[in-house]
Amino acid sequence: MNCRHQALVVLLEADPVVKASQAAALWEAIQSDPTLLPDAAQRAEVLQLTAAQEAAMPGRPERPHLVPAKQVPSRSPFTLEGRAALLHAICHIEFNAINLALDAVWRFDGMPADFYRDWLQVAGEEAYHFTLLRTHLEEMGWHYGDFDAHDGLWTMCHKTREDIPARMALVPRTLEARGLDATPLIQDKLTRAGDLRAVEILDIILRDEVGHVRIGNHWFHHLCQARQLDATTLYPELVKRYEAPRLRPPFNEAARKAAGFTDAEIAFLLGED
């Protein structure tokens, strides 16, 4: 079974602890033996889901209960339960991010070997983030699944399942990149709440997420160049076509530039286009 097939198996796994462990193990295996990356024939293979796999996509537990984003209650991080709810929301994002990376590996055929390596790396690192947050939640007395959550990340993943430039544009470099902006603000609140361990975990996540967004940027621009598309003008077209959120300030411009955003792309975010 090549790593694209393996990525699909892990994606379909419903137990979040098992999924995280398997995603991390798959990335470790690739690092130890790069020959496990798909060869030309495996990269060209178009994988099809069975009806059972389609119904089980993505693998996830019965809890958390998924509700529209506006129905997820906002709680103060200055209470223990409110802080747990905040960290649970981030934990849920990291769980979904494992799925998003694995989906890119199995779904999109015909890409260079480095594409699959990059997204297996993302899956492994997101698994690590999820594990750190889940462990911290449990130390606080809660478990992943104890609070309601929303499905915005996977919804966009599903909407872009047949359009790889849109996937690269709207998932890693739009929805996930929002974490670059939000994390320092969340860390400030957690520092004032006295949860320095959570701040340390978010330091790790922010460091890695810069790299993940950079990967999304790289492959978006790679695809645009290969298909003779103008990345700067295509992006707002994709935002409109797939009804992606138009992001609002404040933006972490330093992190976004480190992640590969151009001055023109940041100007678009700032409404200067």
JSON list of C-alpha atoms in Angstrom, two decimals, residues 77-246:
[
{"chain": "A", "resi": 77, "resn": "PRO", "atom": "CA", "xyz": [-11.06, 32.71, 28.76]},
{"chain": "A", "resi": 78, "resn": "PHE", "atom": "CA", "xyz": [-10.77, 34.08, 32.29]},
{"chain": "A", "resi": 79, "resn": "THR", "atom": "CA", "xyz": [-12.85, 31.24, 33.71]},
{"chain": "A", "resi": 80, "resn": "LEU", "atom": "CA", "xyz": [-11.58, 27.66, 33.76]},
{"chain": "A", "resi": 81, "resn": "GLU", "atom": "CA", "xyz": [-14.49, 26.39, 31.65]},
{"chain": "A", "resi": 82, "resn": "GLY", "atom": "CA", "xyz": [-14.20, 29.28, 29.22]},
{"chain": "A", "resi": 83, "resn": "ARG", "atom": "CA", "xyz": [-10.49, 28.68, 28.78]},
{"chain": "A", "resi": 84, "resn": "ALA", "atom": "CA", "xyz": [-11.15, 24.97, 28.23]},
{"chain": "A", "resi": 85, "resn": "ALA", "atom": "CA", "xyz": [-13.74, 25.85, 25.58]},
{"chain": "A", "resi": 86, "resn": "LEU", "atom": "CA", "xyz": [-11.26, 28.13, 23.81]},
{"chain": "A", "resi": 87, "resn": "LEU", "atom": "CA", "xyz": [-8.55, 25.47, 23.79]},
{"chain": "A", "resi": 88, "resn": "HIS", "atom": "CA", "xyz": [-11.10, 22.87, 22.69]},
{"chain": "A", "resi": 89, "resn": "ALA", "atom": "CA", "xyz": [-11.94, 25.04, 19.68]},
{"chain": "A", "resi": 90, "resn": "ILE", "atom": "CA", "xyz": [-8.26, 25.20, 18.72]},
{"chain": "A", "resi": 91, "resn": "CYS", "atom": "CA", "xyz": [-7.91, 21.45, 19.33]},
{"chain": "A", "resi": 92, "resn": "HIS", "atom": "CA", "xyz": [-10.82, 20.89, 16.94]},
{"chain": "A", "resi": 93, "resn": "ILE", "atom": "CA", "xyz": [-9.12, 23.04, 14.31]},
{"chain": "A", "resi": 94, "resn": "GLU", "atom": "CA", "xyz": [-5.97, 20.95, 14.63]},
{"chain": "A", "resi": 95, "resn": "PHE", "atom": "CA", "xyz": [-7.96, 17.71, 14.32]},
{"chain": "A", "resi": 96, "resn": "ASN", "atom": "CA", "xyz": [-9.59, 19.00, 11.15]},
{"chain": "A", "resi": 97, "resn": "ALA", "atom": "CA", "xyz": [-6.21, 20.13, 9.85]},
{"chain": "A", "resi": 98, "resn": "ILE", "atom": "CA", "xyz": [-4.99, 16.51, 10.02]},
{"chain": "A", "resi": 99, "resn": "ASN", "atom": "CA", "xyz": [-7.91, 15.56, 7.79]},
{"chain": "A", "resi": 100, "resn": "LEU", "atom": "CA", "xyz": [-7.29, 18.43, 5.36]},
{"chain": "A", "resi": 101, "resn": "ALA", "atom": "CA", "xyz": [-3.65, 17.48, 4.84]},
{"chain": "A", "resi": 102, "resn": "LEU", "atom": "CA", "xyz": [-4.40, 13.78, 4.40]},
{"chain": "A", "resi": 103, "resn": "ASP", "atom": "CA", "xyz": [-7.17, 14.60, 1.93]},
{"chain": "A", "resi": 104, "resn": "ALA", "atom": "CA", "xyz": [-4.73, 16.55, -0.24]},
{"chain": "A", "resi": 105, "resn": "VAL", "atom": "CA", "xyz": [-2.39, 13.52, -0.34]},
{"chain": "A", "resi": 106, "resn": "TRP", "atom": "CA", "xyz": [-4.87, 10.89, -1.49]},
{"chain": "A", "resi": 107, "resn": "ARG", "atom": "CA", "xyz": [-7.19, 13.06, -3.57]},
{"chain": "A", "resi": 108, "resn": "PHE", "atom": "CA", "xyz": [-4.95, 15.02, -5.92]},
{"chain": "A", "resi": 109, "resn": "ASP", "atom": "CA", "xyz": [-3.12, 12.92, -8.48]},
{"chain": "A", "resi": 110, "resn": "GLY", "atom": "CA", "xyz": [-0.36, 13.94, -10.86]},
{"chain": "A", "resi": 111, "resn": "MET", "atom": "CA", "xyz": [1.53, 16.27, -8.53]},
{"chain": "A", "resi": 112, "resn": "PRO", "atom": "CA", "xyz": [5.30, 16.21, -7.90]},
{"chain": "A", "resi": 113, "resn": "ALA", "atom": "CA", "xyz": [6.60, 13.92, -5.16]},
{"chain": "A", "resi": 114, "resn": "ASP", "atom": "CA", "xyz": [7.37, 16.93, -2.96]},
{"chain": "A", "resi": 115, "resn": "PHE", "atom": "CA", "xyz": [3.67, 17.82, -2.90]},
{"chain": "A", "resi": 116, "resn": "TYR", "atom": "CA", "xyz": [2.87, 14.55, -1.14]},
{"chain": "A", "resi": 117, "resn": "ARG", "atom": "CA", "xyz": [5.85, 14.88, 1.17]},
{"chain": "A", "resi": 118, "resn": "ASP", "atom": "CA", "xyz": [4.81, 18.41, 2.14]},
{"chain": "A", "resi": 119, "resn": "TRP", "atom": "CA", "xyz": [1.24, 17.45, 3.03]},
{"chain": "A", "resi": 120, "resn": "LEU", "atom": "CA", "xyz": [2.32, 14.34, 4.92]},
{"chain": "A", "resi": 121, "resn": "GLN", "atom": "CA", "xyz": [4.59, 16.63, 6.94]},
{"chain": "A", "resi": 122, "resn": "VAL", "atom": "CA", "xyz": [1.64, 18.93, 7.62]},
{"chain": "A", "resi": 123, "resn": "ALA", "atom": "CA", "xyz": [-0.51, 15.96, 8.69]},
{"chain": "A", "resi": 124, "resn": "GLY", "atom": "CA", "xyz": [2.18, 14.74, 11.07]},
{"chain": "A", "resi": 125, "resn": "GLU", "atom": "CA", "xyz": [2.71, 18.16, 12.62]},
{"chain": "A", "resi": 126, "resn": "GLU", "atom": "CA", "xyz": [-1.02, 18.83, 12.96]},
{"chain": "A", "resi": 127, "resn": "ALA", "atom": "CA", "xyz": [-1.29, 15.46, 14.73]},
{"chain": "A", "resi": 128, "resn": "TYR", "atom": "CA", "xyz": [1.37, 16.64, 17.18]},
{"chain": "A", "resi": 129, "resn": "HIS", "atom": "CA", "xyz": [-0.50, 19.89, 17.78]},
{"chain": "A", "resi": 130, "resn": "PHE", "atom": "CA", "xyz": [-3.76, 18.03, 18.37]},
{"chain": "A", "resi": 131, "resn": "THR", "atom": "CA", "xyz": [-2.06, 15.71, 20.84]},
{"chain": "A", "resi": 132, "resn": "LEU", "atom": "CA", "xyz": [-0.51, 18.59, 22.79]},
{"chain": "A", "resi": 133, "resn": "LEU", "atom": "CA", "xyz": [-3.86, 20.37, 23.08]},
{"chain": "A", "resi": 134, "resn": "ARG", "atom": "CA", "xyz": [-5.83, 17.21, 23.89]},
{"chain": "A", "resi": 135, "resn": "THR", "atom": "CA", "xyz": [-3.38, 16.34, 26.66]},
{"chain": "A", "resi": 136, "resn": "HIS", "atom": "CA", "xyz": [-3.56, 19.85, 28.11]},
{"chain": "A", "resi": 137, "resn": "LEU", "atom": "CA", "xyz": [-7.36, 19.77, 28.01]},
{"chain": "A", "resi": 138, "resn": "GLU", "atom": "CA", "xyz": [-7.37, 16.50, 29.90]},
{"chain": "A", "resi": 139, "resn": "GLU", "atom": "CA", "xyz": [-5.03, 17.93, 32.51]},
{"chain": "A", "resi": 140, "resn": "MET", "atom": "CA", "xyz": [-7.63, 20.70, 32.95]},
{"chain": "A", "resi": 141, "resn": "GLY", "atom": "CA", "xyz": [-10.40, 18.13, 33.41]},
{"chain": "A", "resi": 142, "resn": "TRP", "atom": "CA", "xyz": [-11.99, 18.13, 29.95]},
{"chain": "A", "resi": 143, "resn": "HIS", "atom": "CA", "xyz": [-11.81, 15.92, 26.86]},
{"chain": "A", "resi": 144, "resn": "TYR", "atom": "CA", "xyz": [-11.91, 16.55, 23.13]},
{"chain": "A", "resi": 145, "resn": "GLY", "atom": "CA", "xyz": [-15.61, 16.34, 22.29]},
{"chain": "A", "resi": 146, "resn": "ASP", "atom": "CA", "xyz": [-16.90, 17.97, 25.48]},
{"chain": "A", "resi": 147, "resn": "PHE", "atom": "CA", "xyz": [-17.86, 21.22, 23.72]},
{"chain": "A", "resi": 148, "resn": "ASP", "atom": "CA", "xyz": [-19.81, 21.92, 20.53]},
{"chain": "A", "resi": 149, "resn": "ALA", "atom": "CA", "xyz": [-17.79, 22.79, 17.42]},
{"chain": "A", "resi": 150, "resn": "HIS", "atom": "CA", "xyz": [-18.36, 23.83, 13.81]},
{"chain": "A", "resi": 151, "resn": "ASP", "atom": "CA", "xyz": [-17.33, 22.25, 10.52]},
{"chain": "A", "resi": 152, "resn": "GLY", "atom": "CA", "xyz": [-16.13, 25.25, 8.52]},
{"chain": "A", "resi": 153, "resn": "LEU", "atom": "CA", "xyz": [-12.72, 23.86, 7.59]},
{"chain": "A", "resi": 154, "resn": "TRP", "atom": "CA", "xyz": [-13.98, 20.55, 6.27]},
{"chain": "A", "resi": 155, "resn": "THR", "atom": "CA", "xyz": [-16.87, 22.27, 4.46]},
{"chain": "A", "resi": 156, "resn": "MET", "atom": "CA", "xyz": [-14.40, 24.28, 2.39]},
{"chain": "A", "resi": 157, "resn": "CYS", "atom": "CA", "xyz": [-12.26, 21.19, 1.89]},
{"chain": "A", "resi": 158, "resn": "HIS", "atom": "CA", "xyz": [-15.28, 19.40, 0.44]},
{"chain": "A", "resi": 159, "resn": "LYS", "atom": "CA", "xyz": [-16.31, 22.35, -1.74]},
{"chain": "A", "resi": 160, "resn": "THR", "atom": "CA", "xyz": [-12.86, 22.45, -3.36]},
{"chain": "A", "resi": 161, "resn": "ARG", "atom": "CA", "xyz": [-12.46, 18.67, -3.78]},
{"chain": "A", "resi": 162, "resn": "GLU", "atom": "CA", "xyz": [-12.36, 18.93, -7.59]},
{"chain": "A", "resi": 163, "resn": "ASP", "atom": "CA", "xyz": [-10.31, 22.12, -7.85]},
{"chain": "A", "resi": 164, "resn": "ILE", "atom": "CA", "xyz": [-6.76, 21.87, -6.53]},
{"chain": "A", "resi": 165, "resn": "PRO", "atom": "CA", "xyz": [-5.81, 25.56, -7.07]},
{"chain": "A", "resi": 166, "resn": "ALA", "atom": "CA", "xyz": [-8.91, 26.52, -5.09]},
{"chain": "A", "resi": 167, "resn": "ARG", "atom": "CA", "xyz": [-8.02, 24.04, -2.35]},
{"chain": "A", "resi": 168, "resn": "MET", "atom": "CA", "xyz": [-4.54, 25.50, -2.00]},
{"chain": "A", "resi": 169, "resn": "ALA", "atom": "CA", "xyz": [-5.88, 29.06, -2.15]},
{"chain": "A", "resi": 170, "resn": "LEU", "atom": "CA", "xyz": [-8.80, 28.77, 0.23]},
{"chain": "A", "resi": 171, "resn": "VAL", "atom": "CA", "xyz": [-7.85, 26.19, 2.85]},
{"chain": "A", "resi": 172, "resn": "PRO", "atom": "CA", "xyz": [-4.20, 26.60, 3.88]},
{"chain": "A", "resi": 173, "resn": "ARG", "atom": "CA", "xyz": [-3.68, 30.18, 2.74]},
{"chain": "A", "resi": 174, "resn": "THR", "atom": "CA", "xyz": [-7.11, 31.54, 3.75]},
{"chain": "A", "resi": 175, "resn": "LEU", "atom": "CA", "xyz": [-8.83, 29.64, 6.55]},
{"chain": "A", "resi": 176, "resn": "GLU", "atom": "CA", "xyz": [-5.74, 28.15, 8.18]},
{"chain": "A", "resi": 177, "resn": "ALA", "atom": "CA", "xyz": [-3.73, 31.32, 7.66]},
{"chain": "A", "resi": 178, "resn": "ARG", "atom": "CA", "xyz": [-6.24, 33.07, 9.87]},
{"chain": "A", "resi": 179, "resn": "GLY", "atom": "CA", "xyz": [-4.51, 31.32, 12.75]},
{"chain": "A", "resi": 180, "resn": "LEU", "atom": "CA", "xyz": [-1.39, 33.37, 12.04]},
{"chain": "A", "resi": 181, "resn": "ASP", "atom": "CA", "xyz": [-3.43, 36.47, 12.82]},
{"chain": "A", "resi": 182, "resn": "ALA", "atom": "CA", "xyz": [-5.43, 35.12, 15.74]},
{"chain": "A", "resi": 183, "resn": "THR", "atom": "CA", "xyz": [-2.78, 33.22, 17.70]},
{"chain": "A", "resi": 184, "resn": "PRO", "atom": "CA", "xyz": [-0.88, 36.20, 19.20]},
{"chain": "A", "resi": 185, "resn": "LEU", "atom": "CA", "xyz": [-4.18, 37.73, 20.36]},
{"chain": "A", "resi": 186, "resn": "ILE", "atom": "CA", "xyz": [-5.23, 34.43, 21.96]},
{"chain": "A", "resi": 187, "resn": "GLN", "atom": "CA", "xyz": [-1.82, 34.05, 23.59]},
{"chain": "A", "resi": 188, "resn": "ASP", "atom": "CA", "xyz": [-2.21, 37.47, 25.16]},
{"chain": "A", "resi": 189, "resn": "LYS", "atom": "CA", "xyz": [-5.52, 36.41, 26.74]},
{"chain": "A", "resi": 190, "resn": "LEU", "atom": "CA", "xyz": [-4.09, 33.11, 27.94]},
{"chain": "A", "resi": 191, "resn": "THR", "atom": "CA", "xyz": [-1.09, 34.89, 29.45]},
{"chain": "A", "resi": 192, "resn": "ARG", "atom": "CA", "xyz": [-3.41, 37.19, 31.38]},
{"chain": "A", "resi": 193, "resn": "ALA", "atom": "CA", "xyz": [-5.42, 34.13, 32.45]},
{"chain": "A", "resi": 194, "resn": "GLY", "atom": "CA", "xyz": [-2.24, 32.51, 33.76]},
{"chain": "A", "resi": 195, "resn": "ASP", "atom": "CA", "xyz": [-2.18, 29.49, 31.44]},
{"chain": "A", "resi": 196, "resn": "LEU", "atom": "CA", "xyz": [1.45, 29.62, 30.41]},
{"chain": "A", "resi": 197, "resn": "ARG", "atom": "CA", "xyz": [1.48, 26.00, 29.23]},
{"chain": "A", "resi": 198, "resn": "ALA", "atom": "CA", "xyz": [-1.21, 26.83, 26.67]},
{"chain": "A", "resi": 199, "resn": "VAL", "atom": "CA", "xyz": [0.87, 29.81, 25.55]},
{"chain": "A", "resi": 200, "resn": "GLU", "atom": "CA", "xyz": [3.87, 27.49, 25.04]},
{"chain": "A", "resi": 201, "resn": "ILE", "atom": "CA", "xyz": [1.75, 25.10, 22.97]},
{"chain": "A", "resi": 202, "resn": "LEU", "atom": "CA", "xyz": [0.52, 27.95, 20.81]},
{"chain": "A", "resi": 203, "resn": "ASP", "atom": "CA", "xyz": [4.13, 29.05, 20.27]},
{"chain": "A", "resi": 204, "resn": "ILE", "atom": "CA", "xyz": [4.80, 25.63, 18.74]},
{"chain": "A", "resi": 205, "resn": "ILE", "atom": "CA", "xyz": [1.63, 25.77, 16.67]},
{"chain": "A", "resi": 206, "resn": "LEU", "atom": "CA", "xyz": [2.33, 29.27, 15.35]},
{"chain": "A", "resi": 207, "resn": "ARG", "atom": "CA", "xyz": [5.90, 28.31, 14.39]},
{"chain": "A", "resi": 208, "resn": "ASP", "atom": "CA", "xyz": [4.69, 25.27, 12.45]},
{"chain": "A", "resi": 209, "resn": "GLU", "atom": "CA", "xyz": [1.65, 26.97, 10.93]},
{"chain": "A", "resi": 210, "resn": "VAL", "atom": "CA", "xyz": [3.86, 29.56, 9.26]},
{"chain": "A", "resi": 211, "resn": "GLY", "atom": "CA", "xyz": [5.47, 26.62, 7.46]},
{"chain": "A", "resi": 212, "resn": "HIS", "atom": "CA", "xyz": [2.10, 25.05, 6.63]},
{"chain": "A", "resi": 213, "resn": "VAL", "atom": "CA", "xyz": [0.75, 28.24, 5.12]},
{"chain": "A", "resi": 214, "resn": "ARG", "atom": "CA", "xyz": [4.03, 28.63, 3.23]},
{"chain": "A", "resi": 215, "resn": "ILE", "atom": "CA", "xyz": [3.44, 25.17, 1.75]},
{"chain": "A", "resi": 216, "resn": "GLY", "atom": "CA", "xyz": [-0.05, 26.21, 0.66]},
{"chain": "A", "resi": 217, "resn": "ASN", "atom": "CA", "xyz": [1.33, 29.39, -0.88]},
{"chain": "A", "resi": 218, "resn": "HIS", "atom": "CA", "xyz": [4.07, 27.49, -2.68]},
{"chain": "A", "resi": 219, "resn": "TRP", "atom": "CA", "xyz": [1.72, 24.99, -4.30]},
{"chain": "A", "resi": 220, "resn": "PHE", "atom": "CA", "xyz": [-0.87, 27.62, -5.17]},
{"chain": "A", "resi": 221, "resn": "HIS", "atom": "CA", "xyz": [1.75, 29.65, -7.02]},
{"chain": "A", "resi": 222, "resn": "HIS", "atom": "CA", "xyz": [3.23, 26.48, -8.54]},
{"chain": "A", "resi": 223, "resn": "LEU", "atom": "CA", "xyz": [-0.17, 25.54, -9.97]},
{"chain": "A", "resi": 224, "resn": "CYS", "atom": "CA", "xyz": [-0.83, 29.05, -11.23]},
{"chain": "A", "resi": 225, "resn": "GLN", "atom": "CA", "xyz": [2.51, 29.13, -13.01]},
{"chain": "A", "resi": 226, "resn": "ALA", "atom": "CA", "xyz": [2.02, 25.65, -14.50]},
{"chain": "A", "resi": 227, "resn": "ARG", "atom": "CA", "xyz": [-1.45, 26.59, -15.76]},
{"chain": "A", "resi": 228, "resn": "GLN", "atom": "CA", "xyz": [-0.49, 30.13, -16.82]},
{"chain": "A", "resi": 229, "resn": "LEU", "atom": "CA", "xyz": [-2.86, 31.71, -14.33]},
{"chain": "A", "resi": 230, "resn": "ASP", "atom": "CA", "xyz": [-2.31, 35.04, -12.61]},
{"chain": "A", "resi": 231, "resn": "ALA", "atom": "CA", "xyz": [-2.25, 34.24, -8.89]},
{"chain": "A", "resi": 232, "resn": "THR", "atom": "CA", "xyz": [-3.07, 37.79, -7.79]},
{"chain": "A", "resi": 233, "resn": "THR", "atom": "CA", "xyz": [-6.24, 38.08, -9.89]},
{"chain": "A", "resi": 234, "resn": "LEU", "atom": "CA", "xyz": [-7.27, 34.41, -9.48]},
{"chain": "A", "resi": 235, "resn": "TYR", "atom": "CA", "xyz": [-7.41, 34.53, -5.70]},
{"chain": "A", "resi": 236, "resn": "PRO", "atom": "CA", "xyz": [-10.34, 37.00, -5.37]},
{"chain": "A", "resi": 237, "resn": "GLU", "atom": "CA", "xyz": [-12.17, 35.10, -8.12]},
{"chain": "A", "resi": 238, "resn": "LEU", "atom": "CA", "xyz": [-11.85, 31.91, -6.09]},
{"chain": "A", "resi": 239, "resn": "VAL", "atom": "CA", "xyz": [-12.98, 33.68, -2.92]},
{"chain": "A", "resi": 240, "resn": "LYS", "atom": "CA", "xyz": [-16.15, 34.75, -4.72]},
{"chain": "A", "resi": 241, "resn": "ARG", "atom": "CA", "xyz": [-16.75, 31.42, -6.53]},
{"chain": "A", "resi": 242, "resn": "TYR", "atom": "CA", "xyz": [-16.49, 29.31, -3.40]},
{"chain": "A", "resi": 243, "resn": "GLU", "atom": "CA", "xyz": [-17.97, 31.88, -1.01]},
{"chain": "A", "resi": 244, "resn": "ALA", "atom": "CA", "xyz": [-14.88, 31.98, 1.17]},
{"chain": "A", "resi": 245, "resn": "PRO", "atom": "CA", "xyz": [-14.82, 34.57, 3.93]},
{"chain": "A", "resi": 246, "resn": "ARG", "atom": "CA", "xyz": [-13.26, 37.92, 3.10]}
]
